[in-house]
Every structure is written in C-alpha cells, then in structure tokens.
Amino acid sequence: MGIGLLIKSLGAFIELLLPEIMARIIDEAVPAKDMRQVLFLGIWMLVCSLLALWFNVIANRNASSTSRDITRRIRHDLFSHTLYLSCEKTDDYTIPSLDSRLTSDTYNVHQMLGMMQRMGIRAPIITLGGLTICFIMDTTLALVFLACIPFIAVLIYIRGAKGIPLYTDVQRAVDDMGGVVRENVQGIRIIKALSRTDYEKNRYQKVNTVLARRQVKAGLTMAIIQPGMNLFLYLGMAGVILYGAYRVNAGLSTAGTILAFLSYFTLMSKSMMALSRMFIMFSKGMASSKRIMEVLNTSTEQHWEKKDYPSSDSSYAIAFEDVSFSYLKVKDNLQHISFHLRPGETLGIIGATGSGKSTILSLLLRFYDADEGKIYIHGKDIRTMDPVKLRSMFGVVMQNDFLFAGSVAENVRFGRSVNDEEIEEALSLAQAGDFTGDMYRELTSKGTNLSGGQRQRVLLSRAFATKPEFLLLDDSSSALDYKTDASLRKTLETQFAKTTKIIIAQRVSSLQQCNTILVLDHGKIAGMGTHEQLLRTNKIYADIAASQMGGALFE
Ligand code: ADP
Ligand code: MG
C-alpha cells in the first residue's frame, strides 16, 4: 500500500503542474508570439499528462490487488476466529449476524480499502496542492475560492458523523434479513408442508422493508453531501470568475492566471466530489470494520484454565457433581444434576423435549461451563483439561447433526486420520452395511438425499470410526426401525463393552439395558435407577413406558 500511495502521490503532483504550465503558455509564450516556447511547453504538458496517467494506472492496479489481499486475510482471520468462538458468544452474536459480518461487512471493507487507496491520497494532494499553487499565483483570488471550503468541511463532518451509526443500522437489518432467509432455506420443506408460504413471505417482506427503509435513511443523509458540495464549489467558482474579471480589467491579474485557476478549480472540484463519495464508502466501511473487529476482539473459547481444581475419585469415568446451568442466566436449564459412571457403563437419559438432555452433553463437551457444580473425567475437573484433547476423547452424535456435501466416506472420516477399512467397520457397526460397498456415494449438503434413518446411521459411523473412549449419542436412533435399533443396541453392548456411553433417547426400549437411567424433568432429576427400578418407583418413567409399550411391560 505504501508503494502504491507513493506512486499515486507522484502522479497527483505531476498532474498539478499542468494548469501552471498552461498559464505560462498563455501569459508568456503567446503574447511574445514565441512558437518554439509554445511547442516546448506543450510537449512538457503532454509528457506530464502521460506520466500522470501511467502512475495512476499502476497505483490503481496496486490498490486493487492490495485491497483484495487484505480483505482475503481479514475474511480468513474472521472465519477461523468465528470457528473458535465459544457457543455462548455464538449465541450472543447469532449465526446470521456472523454470516453477514463474513460476507457483506468484509465486502464493505474491501470497497473502502480500494477507494481509500485510489482517492484517499490523490484527492487531498490535488485539493491542497491546487490551493497552494493558486495562492502562489494570486493570493487575493485564491482567498475568494478558499471561502467556500469551510462550508464543505462542515457539511462533510456533520453528515459523516450521522452516517456511520446509520450504516451500522443498515448492517443490522442485513443480519435480520439473513436470518429469515437462512431459516426459510433450511426449513423450506416444513414451510411447504404446513402451507406457511404466505406467512413466511410476509415475514420476509417485513425485514426487507426495514432494510430498505434504513438504506433510504442512510442514503438520504449522505445524499445531501454531493449536491451541497457542488453548490458551494460553484459559488466559489462564480466568485473567482467575477472577481477575476475585475482584477484582469484593473491589471492586477492575467488571463492565464484566471484560466489556470479554472483548471485547478475543475481538478479540485472533481477530487472533492471523489472525497465525498469516499466519505460515504468510508462511513460504510468503518461501520462494517467495527462489526468485524468486535468479533475479532472477542476472546475465543474458554481457555485451558491453568488453575488447579481439586481432583476427585478417579475410578469414575464420568462424574457430574451437583451441576447447575442456565443459558441466559434467567431460568435454570439444569439444576443439581449428579451422576457417576464407571468405565464401560452406560447412562441413559430420557425426558420431555426441552428438559435439558442435550444440555448435559454440551456441558460435558465444555461447549458451556457449568454455573455451579463440577464435572470430572477420570477424576479430573474438565476445566483443567485442554478442550481439544477433552473433545477428542468423545465420539458424538448430536441431535440434528450435520452431514455435508461429499461422499459417505468423507462424512464418516470427517478430516480425521481414519482409513477405508476402519470406515467400513464403523459403517457395519452402525448397521449401515448397505453403504459399505458404496462408500463413495455422494451425499448432498445436510444429507438431504438420504432417509432419516440412513442419515442417523452415517452419523453413528462417524462417532464410531475413531473408537473413542466415550460415546455420546443424542437421540441418534430415533429414525431407525425397531429391528435396526435392537441390533444397534446389541452392537453397543458387545462391540463397545469397554466404552463409557451416554445415550439420550425418546424410546424406553432404547434404554432398557442401560446401567443407570436418568429421568429429567424441567432440568431436574426426577428419577434415577435401572429400567426395572424406575418402572416400579418413578411415575414419569412408568407413564412414558406405558404409552410406548401399551402396558405390556407391566405384565
Ligand atoms: P432437550 O435436549 O432435553 O430437548 P435441551 O437441553 O436442548 O433440551 O434444552 C434445554 C432448555 O434449554 C430448553 O428450554 C431450551 O429452550 C434451552 N436452550 C437450549 N439451547 C439453548 C441456547 N443455545 N440458548 C438458550 N437456551 C437454550
Ligand atoms: Mg435435545
């Protein structure tokens, strides 16, 4: 950028010489009828114009490439930073907002960088340099012209100060619109299925209107700058012509000077207009770069705390001790959760939607830190463990987990070092034997070309593939038919006997064999025990079982 700006400045200085040379032709060479002098100065003008043009082109090319490279880096940094944001922070920003920060905000910054380099140095040099030369040529006349500058400065300052917050509002509206678009694209099938198309159309129209209104407001605020500036500039020019004519008549100035003034005036007014356009771009770019910096300055994840939290009984693979947690710190999503799992044991979790089942897994994976209580793995407080190492111990299938566009094998491998045989094995363990011969079958994004059950089995294979020490399965067999579900349970029991497992399920039948089943109700433990114990002692569990098995189990 530095080199580019240097070349740009050179070009601008050379350009400033042109009217000055022209004034000499008119005032000195023409009256003297000195053709050689006219030709000599004329060639000088030509050389200077060509040089100015050439420097400008080089500098503009340089501006394009540097702003492209800078934005690419910003996008890269922002993207990787976004990936490392803690879940809490992601919730705060919201996904659509992060999305538009990565796309439209970086675009605005790109535009700003390019514009600033193309005009940011040239316009002030032309304006200030032009003024200086005017002063040297004819101070009184220059003062007339100078009188219009304060008005322009005030105009730009006042409007610009208003512009930045307005453009921040515009970007917020872009976030909201992104949110609606994202939901609609993702939920297109359900929207159609429930005939919600009109409703969604209205919802979109609303956010779209807000965006348009804010854009108009920002646009109107900034729109006054350019015509306002023109007005003052032309007033200045009229003043120069009137007063100049008077001075030439009085013999105080020359025709060449007036003509040079007018040329400088044209140059300056062009660059001031560019300055005003730059100012709009600058307001947008600054609003956007603030939004980008906000994310970049957000610290990523909980750091591996160096503090020595006391250890606990290391004979338990996983232990929750009196854990409470709330997402938004208003309502408790989990209260006083305690359980202990020995290596190889299986914990089942059952409970109504929203009772906090998935939240338990999020805390265990340290997506969030518990507000109270402690979580131990092999007796070590998880806050003392490196989150990356911690997570690599788990094979996880989340609720609504994600398949991306690519082959089955790639989805199972998920960028980890897992070879084809291991993938094949994982697929057959996950009862996805139908894929083993067809590992390179292409999936569409989110696995939309698979059935629900097929998706779940690919996801299970992904969790199985690394033979992790722990398996966390969140509602990962809900779409399987009973027979497949049963053979999956058998596999978990026999092939993963040494693996400590936490299984969340809606079906009592999926949890029967668990060593302990935890019944969650509104974030609290409503019962804990084996299937048989709970059937006898826990009303919630017995009710769920009865509704699913038609009371057959009581016999
Ligand atoms: P379950 O898995 O049992 O259906 P969850 O553990 O997903 O329930 O959610 C428990 C409660 O926490 C619900 O009331 C849900 O609305 C709330 N919740 C879940 N995730 C978030 C989040 N990221 N921000 C705020 N609240 C959340
Ligand atoms: Mg859940």
XYZ file of C-alpha atoms and ligand atoms in Angstrom:
583
model
C 0.000 0.000 0.000
C 2.855 2.345 0.878
C 4.495 1.963 -2.533
C 1.173 2.372 -4.283
C 0.391 5.530 -2.368
C 3.823 6.926 -3.180
C 3.283 6.353 -6.906
C -0.192 7.822 -6.601
C 1.187 10.950 -4.919
C 3.791 11.355 -7.666
C 1.055 11.161 -10.279
C -1.025 13.732 -8.426
C 1.906 16.165 -8.114
C 2.675 15.881 -11.808
C -0.974 16.482 -12.643
C -0.871 19.629 -10.570
C 1.825 21.052 -12.834
C -0.405 21.059 -15.920
C -2.501 24.213 -15.379
C 0.595 26.052 -14.207
C 2.388 25.231 -17.496
C -0.717 26.216 -19.415
C -0.789 29.609 -17.658
C 2.799 30.169 -18.791
C 1.927 29.410 -22.397
C -0.932 31.895 -22.292
C 0.751 34.625 -20.297
C 4.317 34.402 -21.590
C 4.710 32.429 -24.807
C 1.570 33.559 -26.648
C 1.937 37.317 -26.092
C 5.605 37.036 -27.164
C 4.497 35.032 -30.254
C 7.280 32.565 -29.378
C 6.208 29.391 -31.253
C 9.224 27.393 -30.060
C 8.385 28.202 -26.463
C 4.735 27.216 -27.071
C 5.839 23.906 -28.598
C 8.361 23.236 -25.857
C 5.878 23.871 -23.059
C 3.189 21.958 -24.987
C 5.420 18.868 -25.157
C 6.086 19.253 -21.458
C 2.350 19.234 -20.832
C 1.969 16.099 -22.924
C 4.776 14.282 -21.104
C 3.352 15.276 -17.748
C -0.152 14.075 -18.668
C 1.175 10.735 -19.887
C 3.291 10.279 -16.778
C 0.376 11.181 -14.519
C -1.835 8.709 -16.355
C 0.743 5.964 -16.198
C 1.389 6.426 -12.477
C -2.332 6.473 -11.847
C -2.879 3.201 -13.667
C -0.027 1.473 -11.840
C -1.215 2.752 -8.491
C -4.829 1.763 -9.131
C -3.828 -1.744 -10.074
C -1.774 -1.944 -6.950
C -4.757 -0.683 -4.949
C -6.972 -3.440 -6.336
C -4.532 -6.172 -5.508
C -3.640 -4.948 -2.022
C -7.248 -4.424 -1.015
C -8.084 -7.856 -2.399
C -5.262 -9.448 -0.396
C -6.060 -7.551 2.768
C -9.730 -8.477 2.622
C -8.871 -12.082 1.939
C -6.817 -12.131 5.094
C -9.481 -10.385 7.111
C -12.053 -12.900 5.889
C -9.729 -15.751 6.677
C -8.990 -14.476 10.186
C -12.604 -13.679 10.831
C -13.705 -17.112 9.655
C -11.206 -19.004 11.758
C -11.936 -16.775 14.720
C -15.631 -17.433 14.276
C -14.986 -21.164 14.385
C -13.233 -20.809 17.718
C -15.880 -18.636 19.339
C -17.463 -20.218 22.354
C -21.044 -21.368 21.987
C -22.150 -18.622 24.348
C -20.600 -15.969 22.142
C -22.066 -17.544 19.011
C -25.478 -17.441 20.686
C -24.903 -13.767 21.520
C -23.915 -12.719 18.018
C -26.408 -15.041 16.335
C -25.446 -17.043 13.274
C -26.990 -14.688 10.650
C -25.037 -11.793 12.099
C -21.777 -13.734 11.959
C -22.722 -14.719 8.451
C -23.249 -11.162 7.249
C -20.114 -9.992 9.024
C -18.216 -12.530 6.956
C -19.873 -11.579 3.703
C -21.350 -8.116 3.371
C -19.214 -6.424 6.031
C -15.965 -7.713 4.595
C -17.235 -6.569 1.199
C -17.772 -3.049 2.536
C -14.286 -3.034 3.992
C -12.924 -4.209 0.669
C -14.684 -1.355 -1.127
C -13.421 1.104 1.424
C -9.828 -0.062 1.154
C -9.866 0.139 -2.628
C -11.479 3.552 -2.681
C -9.217 4.952 0.014
C -6.160 3.923 -1.915
C -7.452 5.194 -5.222
C -8.694 8.535 -3.902
C -7.582 8.820 -0.294
C -4.202 10.327 -1.066
C -4.787 11.771 -4.518
C -7.819 13.869 -3.604
C -6.184 15.687 -0.667
C -2.982 16.284 -2.675
C -4.895 17.719 -5.617
C -7.094 19.820 -3.356
C -4.372 21.139 -1.053
C -1.726 21.319 -3.765
C -4.116 23.122 -6.114
C -4.975 25.603 -3.400
C -1.317 26.220 -2.606
C -0.433 26.886 -6.234
C -3.457 29.174 -6.531
C -2.213 31.105 -3.516
C 1.223 31.489 -5.014
C -0.214 32.623 -8.342
C -2.709 35.132 -6.948
C -3.344 35.299 -3.218
C -6.411 37.551 -3.273
C -8.182 35.472 -5.879
C -7.327 32.269 -4.009
C -8.927 33.682 -0.874
C -12.222 34.060 -2.754
C -12.079 30.424 -3.705
C -10.959 29.329 -0.256
C -14.032 30.909 1.301
C -16.203 28.005 0.133
C -14.012 25.307 1.736
C -15.152 25.699 5.389
C -18.766 25.199 4.328
C -17.867 21.977 2.572
C -15.815 20.743 5.507
C -18.643 21.401 7.950
C -21.126 19.686 5.642
C -18.993 16.558 5.338
C -18.211 16.473 9.027
C -21.804 16.799 10.224
C -23.269 14.353 7.735
C -20.443 11.875 8.071
C -20.858 11.707 11.840
C -24.505 10.836 11.281
C -23.724 8.368 8.545
C -21.660 5.822 10.486
C -24.377 4.864 13.004
C -26.935 4.788 10.200
C -24.849 2.330 8.246
C -24.446 0.228 11.381
C -28.255 0.057 11.479
C -28.287 -0.966 7.839
C -25.904 -3.828 8.554
C -28.091 -4.950 11.442
C -31.058 -5.087 9.118
C -28.910 -7.164 6.750
C -28.361 -9.580 9.672
C -32.078 -9.879 10.283
C -32.819 -10.479 6.655
C -30.073 -13.094 6.535
C -31.727 -14.792 9.491
C -35.072 -15.072 7.780
C -33.528 -16.232 4.516
C -31.493 -18.862 6.321
C -34.499 -20.222 8.195
C -36.551 -20.314 5.057
C -33.959 -22.071 3.004
C -33.327 -24.603 5.731
C -36.953 -25.091 6.569
C -38.268 -24.983 3.019
C -39.892 -28.408 3.274
C -41.646 -27.847 6.550
C -42.816 -24.425 5.383
C -44.374 -26.024 2.319
C -45.744 -28.928 4.310
C -47.522 -26.642 6.741
C -48.607 -24.238 3.975
C -46.746 -21.437 5.686
C -45.510 -19.961 2.426
C -47.612 -16.797 2.661
C -46.758 -16.264 6.286
C -43.058 -16.592 5.535
C -43.379 -14.311 2.542
C -44.842 -11.624 4.784
C -42.150 -12.152 7.355
C -39.525 -11.714 4.666
C -41.253 -8.666 3.340
C -41.150 -7.117 6.797
C -37.393 -7.491 7.268
C -36.851 -6.496 3.668
C -38.848 -3.302 4.177
C -36.905 -2.450 7.322
C -33.655 -2.909 5.431
C -34.861 -0.776 2.531
C -36.068 1.941 4.889
C -32.761 2.092 6.711
C -30.853 2.138 3.452
C -33.000 5.028 2.248
C -32.453 6.892 5.508
C -28.696 6.433 5.369
C -28.712 7.233 1.666
C -30.719 10.424 2.143
C -28.487 11.572 4.960
C -25.429 11.098 2.822
C -27.057 12.241 -0.425
C -27.016 15.884 0.611
C -23.216 15.849 0.673
C -22.579 15.773 -3.041
C -25.087 18.405 -4.247
C -24.278 20.549 -1.216
C -20.641 20.401 -2.096
C -21.325 21.230 -5.724
C -23.306 24.238 -4.654
C -20.503 25.671 -2.551
C -17.883 24.837 -5.153
C -19.757 26.527 -7.971
C -20.434 29.531 -5.785
C -16.680 29.716 -5.241
C -16.096 29.406 -8.969
C -18.603 32.148 -9.762
C -16.811 34.328 -7.243
C -13.453 33.615 -8.879
C -14.769 34.475 -12.357
C -16.465 37.701 -11.241
C -13.652 38.940 -9.093
C -11.049 37.629 -11.547
C -12.601 39.594 -14.425
C -12.477 42.699 -12.292
C -8.804 42.100 -11.409
C -7.775 41.417 -15.007
C -9.500 44.651 -16.070
C -7.716 46.520 -13.325
C -4.414 44.982 -14.477
C -3.890 43.175 -11.157
C -4.010 39.679 -12.659
C -3.608 37.949 -16.028
C -5.954 35.962 -18.265
C -3.611 32.976 -17.975
C -3.928 33.026 -14.207
C -7.716 33.053 -14.383
C -7.668 30.139 -16.846
C -5.229 28.218 -14.644
C -7.492 28.924 -11.692
C -10.427 27.478 -13.557
C -8.427 24.378 -14.470
C -7.340 23.928 -10.876
C -10.869 24.516 -9.855
C -12.098 21.693 -12.112
C -9.397 19.369 -10.825
C -10.159 20.248 -7.234
C -13.907 20.001 -7.564
C -13.543 16.563 -9.138
C -11.353 15.356 -6.339
C -13.613 16.851 -3.726
C -16.539 15.023 -5.217
C -14.482 11.880 -5.087
C -13.757 12.748 -1.470
C -17.447 12.927 -0.738
C -18.072 9.576 -2.388
C -15.127 8.256 -0.461
C -16.689 9.577 2.672
C -19.840 7.555 2.142
C -17.786 4.461 1.433
C -15.676 5.278 4.440
C -18.732 5.562 6.698
C -19.982 2.201 5.488
C -16.563 0.625 5.720
C -15.960 1.934 9.210
C -19.338 0.703 10.421
C -18.524 -2.687 8.951
C -14.978 -2.843 10.233
C -16.246 -2.080 13.721
C -18.544 -5.064 13.443
C -15.667 -7.207 12.229
C -13.336 -6.005 14.950
C -15.981 -6.701 17.551
C -15.869 -10.365 16.626
C -12.083 -10.456 16.258
C -11.660 -8.880 19.682
C -13.943 -11.402 21.330
C -11.784 -13.885 23.149
C -12.162 -17.376 21.786
C -13.416 -20.276 23.853
C -12.728 -20.800 27.473
C -9.017 -21.108 27.755
C -7.486 -24.117 29.259
C -7.546 -22.894 32.793
C -4.220 -23.336 34.467
C -5.833 -23.245 37.876
C -5.658 -26.492 39.787
C -9.148 -27.525 40.529
C -9.097 -30.407 43.003
C -9.376 -33.906 41.591
C -11.994 -36.387 42.591
C -12.450 -40.160 42.691
C -10.646 -41.360 39.570
C -12.458 -44.696 39.436
C -15.361 -42.919 37.757
C -15.046 -42.335 34.031
C -17.570 -39.508 34.103
C -18.932 -37.783 37.170
C -21.357 -34.865 37.459
C -21.478 -33.397 40.940
C -24.356 -31.082 41.711
C -24.193 -29.323 38.349
C -26.466 -26.361 37.636
C -26.527 -24.324 34.463
C -28.535 -21.658 32.733
C -28.044 -20.495 29.134
C -29.272 -16.962 29.531
C -28.860 -16.739 33.304
C -32.566 -16.115 33.727
C -34.097 -19.539 34.011
C -32.251 -22.622 35.240
C -31.944 -25.115 32.413
C -30.236 -27.689 34.622
C -30.445 -27.917 38.393
C -28.393 -30.035 40.767
C -27.525 -32.793 38.345
C -25.349 -35.550 39.819
C -24.417 -38.935 38.412
C -21.404 -41.224 38.344
C -20.390 -43.601 35.592
C -17.687 -46.247 35.880
C -15.676 -47.160 32.769
C -17.764 -49.255 30.410
C -21.049 -48.294 31.995
C -23.932 -46.800 30.090
C -26.103 -43.933 31.217
C -29.463 -43.440 29.575
C -31.230 -40.100 29.678
C -34.909 -39.709 28.996
C -37.254 -36.776 29.442
C -39.572 -34.414 27.633
C -38.281 -32.071 24.926
C -36.579 -29.093 26.486
C -35.925 -30.885 29.756
C -32.166 -30.360 29.379
C -30.935 -33.672 27.982
C -28.763 -32.221 25.243
C -27.527 -29.542 27.621
C -25.896 -32.227 29.780
C -23.820 -33.286 26.774
C -22.964 -29.673 25.916
C -21.575 -29.200 29.412
C -19.633 -32.452 29.263
C -18.060 -31.377 25.958
C -17.447 -27.991 27.533
C -19.362 -26.014 24.954
C -20.505 -24.112 28.010
C -19.149 -24.026 31.543
C -21.440 -25.068 34.348
C -22.562 -22.243 36.619
C -22.293 -24.414 39.707
C -21.015 -27.855 40.499
C -18.223 -29.850 38.923
C -17.761 -32.260 36.074
C -14.995 -34.846 36.235
C -13.465 -37.205 33.710
C -11.416 -39.911 35.354
C -11.423 -37.727 38.440
C -10.058 -34.678 36.643
C -12.072 -31.481 36.631
C -12.767 -30.833 32.933
C -11.864 -27.181 33.375
C -8.257 -28.231 33.886
C -8.199 -30.175 30.612
C -7.314 -28.882 27.164
C -10.719 -28.570 25.438
C -9.349 -30.000 22.195
C -7.978 -33.077 23.957
C -11.127 -33.354 26.008
C -13.346 -33.406 22.935
C -11.136 -35.833 21.064
C -11.939 -38.440 23.733
C -15.571 -38.473 22.683
C -17.434 -39.944 19.767
C -20.505 -37.787 19.463
C -23.736 -37.862 17.540
C -25.629 -34.681 18.230
C -29.288 -34.181 17.800
C -29.845 -32.840 14.254
C -26.227 -33.474 13.443
C -24.659 -32.296 10.270
C -23.789 -34.109 7.058
C -22.048 -32.105 4.415
C -21.894 -32.412 0.642
C -19.358 -35.128 -0.140
C -19.067 -38.888 -0.116
C -20.253 -41.141 2.692
C -16.638 -41.990 3.451
C -15.642 -38.343 3.739
C -18.547 -37.722 6.053
C -17.506 -40.586 8.273
C -13.830 -39.660 8.169
C -14.556 -36.008 8.836
C -10.963 -34.959 8.247
C -9.513 -37.340 10.816
C -6.927 -39.988 10.106
C -9.222 -42.935 9.586
C -8.540 -45.436 6.808
C -11.025 -47.115 4.499
C -11.152 -50.370 6.452
C -11.955 -48.510 9.627
C -14.690 -46.624 7.839
C -16.113 -49.884 6.544
C -16.037 -51.349 10.023
C -17.681 -48.264 11.506
C -20.407 -48.425 8.860
C -21.211 -52.022 9.623
C -21.175 -51.384 13.369
C -23.676 -48.605 12.791
C -25.921 -51.052 10.902
C -25.175 -49.120 7.747
C -23.944 -52.191 5.915
C -25.815 -51.082 2.815
C -23.220 -48.334 2.412
C -20.099 -50.460 2.813
C -19.963 -51.439 -0.827
C -20.874 -47.923 -1.804
C -18.650 -45.840 0.415
C -18.050 -43.188 -2.185
C -21.676 -42.495 -2.828
C -22.127 -38.709 -2.937
C -24.323 -37.026 -0.383
C -25.928 -33.637 -0.817
C -25.430 -30.939 1.803
C -27.171 -31.924 5.058
C -27.665 -35.374 3.586
C -30.976 -34.415 2.010
C -30.681 -37.316 -0.432
C -30.786 -39.860 2.404
C -33.641 -41.055 4.531
C -33.723 -40.032 8.187
C -32.599 -43.486 9.275
C -29.762 -43.584 6.743
C -28.563 -40.191 7.937
C -28.505 -41.338 11.537
C -26.521 -44.428 10.631
C -23.890 -42.425 8.756
C -23.651 -40.114 11.756
C -23.274 -43.079 14.097
C -20.470 -44.409 11.901
C -18.740 -41.067 12.235
C -18.864 -41.351 16.019
C -17.725 -44.975 15.958
C -14.900 -44.550 13.452
C -12.185 -43.400 15.852
C -13.076 -45.990 18.503
C -13.380 -43.299 21.122
C -13.205 -43.833 24.839
C -16.625 -42.284 25.322
C -19.727 -42.321 23.171
C -22.378 -39.657 23.435
C -25.474 -40.410 21.396
C -28.159 -37.763 21.426
C -31.378 -39.063 20.003
C -29.365 -40.867 17.376
C -31.590 -43.865 16.801
C -34.996 -42.177 16.727
C -35.388 -42.653 12.991
C -34.289 -46.300 12.987
C -36.849 -49.042 12.736
C -37.220 -51.200 15.841
C -35.285 -54.105 14.396
C -32.281 -51.999 13.386
C -32.452 -50.179 16.691
C -32.330 -53.523 18.502
C -29.286 -54.716 16.577
C -27.611 -51.375 17.202
C -28.181 -51.816 20.922
C -26.711 -55.311 20.706
C -23.644 -53.910 18.928
C -23.202 -51.196 21.526
C -23.321 -53.812 24.238
C -20.927 -56.289 22.647
C -18.547 -54.257 20.461
C -18.408 -51.215 22.705
C -18.426 -53.032 26.030
C -15.412 -51.076 27.292
C -16.712 -47.756 26.048
C -18.440 -45.492 28.525
C -21.670 -44.339 26.930
C -24.325 -41.727 27.451
C -27.410 -42.362 25.370
C -30.282 -39.954 25.062
C -33.440 -41.463 23.666
C -37.143 -40.960 23.468
C -37.886 -44.678 23.414
C -37.800 -46.621 26.639
C -36.847 -49.670 24.592
C -33.590 -47.990 23.521
C -32.568 -47.520 27.140
C -33.695 -50.750 28.822
C -30.218 -52.202 29.071
C -28.523 -49.090 30.462
C -26.775 -49.453 33.827
C -28.475 -46.300 35.011
C -31.286 -44.290 33.528
C -31.728 -40.666 34.417
C -35.199 -39.201 34.091
C -35.059 -35.469 33.502
C -37.937 -33.148 34.111
C -37.584 -29.391 33.611
C -33.850 -29.541 34.213
C -34.129 -31.559 37.404
C -33.529 -35.212 38.094
C -36.947 -36.764 38.521
C -35.622 -40.262 38.996
C -32.542 -42.381 38.563
C -32.087 -46.113 38.529
C -32.321 -49.164 36.322
C -35.212 -49.801 33.980
C -36.909 -52.166 36.439
C -36.409 -49.877 39.419
C -37.790 -46.888 37.583
C -40.792 -48.803 36.292
C -41.717 -49.557 39.851
C -40.850 -46.291 41.557
C -40.965 -43.479 39.006
C -44.300 -42.279 37.749
C -42.946 -40.214 34.841
C -40.866 -43.115 33.574
C -43.655 -45.621 34.045
C -46.013 -43.347 32.143
C -43.612 -42.967 29.240
C -43.073 -46.722 29.176
C -46.776 -47.423 29.327
C -47.531 -45.046 26.496
C -44.856 -46.646 24.327
C -45.371 -50.280 25.121
C -49.084 -50.388 25.692
C -48.608 -51.575 29.269
C -47.106 -54.859 28.084
C -44.117 -54.347 30.317
C -46.159 -54.400 33.496
C -47.247 -57.927 32.985
P -33.606 -31.445 25.318
O -32.369 -31.933 24.670
O -33.960 -32.164 26.558
O -34.764 -31.407 24.387
P -32.112 -29.044 25.616
O -31.034 -29.497 26.532
O -31.759 -28.907 24.188
O -33.391 -29.948 25.783
O -32.638 -27.647 26.112
C -32.990 -27.400 27.450
C -33.541 -25.994 27.584
O -32.535 -25.053 27.284
C -34.699 -25.693 26.644
O -35.662 -24.974 27.380
C -34.100 -24.854 25.571
O -35.026 -23.915 25.121
C -32.949 -24.169 26.272
N -31.810 -23.949 25.364
C -31.151 -24.886 24.652
N -30.125 -24.352 23.954
C -30.141 -23.039 24.237
C -29.342 -21.921 23.834
N -28.299 -22.076 22.993
N -29.651 -20.703 24.322
C -30.687 -20.557 25.171
N -31.475 -21.547 25.590
C -31.222 -22.779 25.143
Mg -32.056 -32.409 22.836
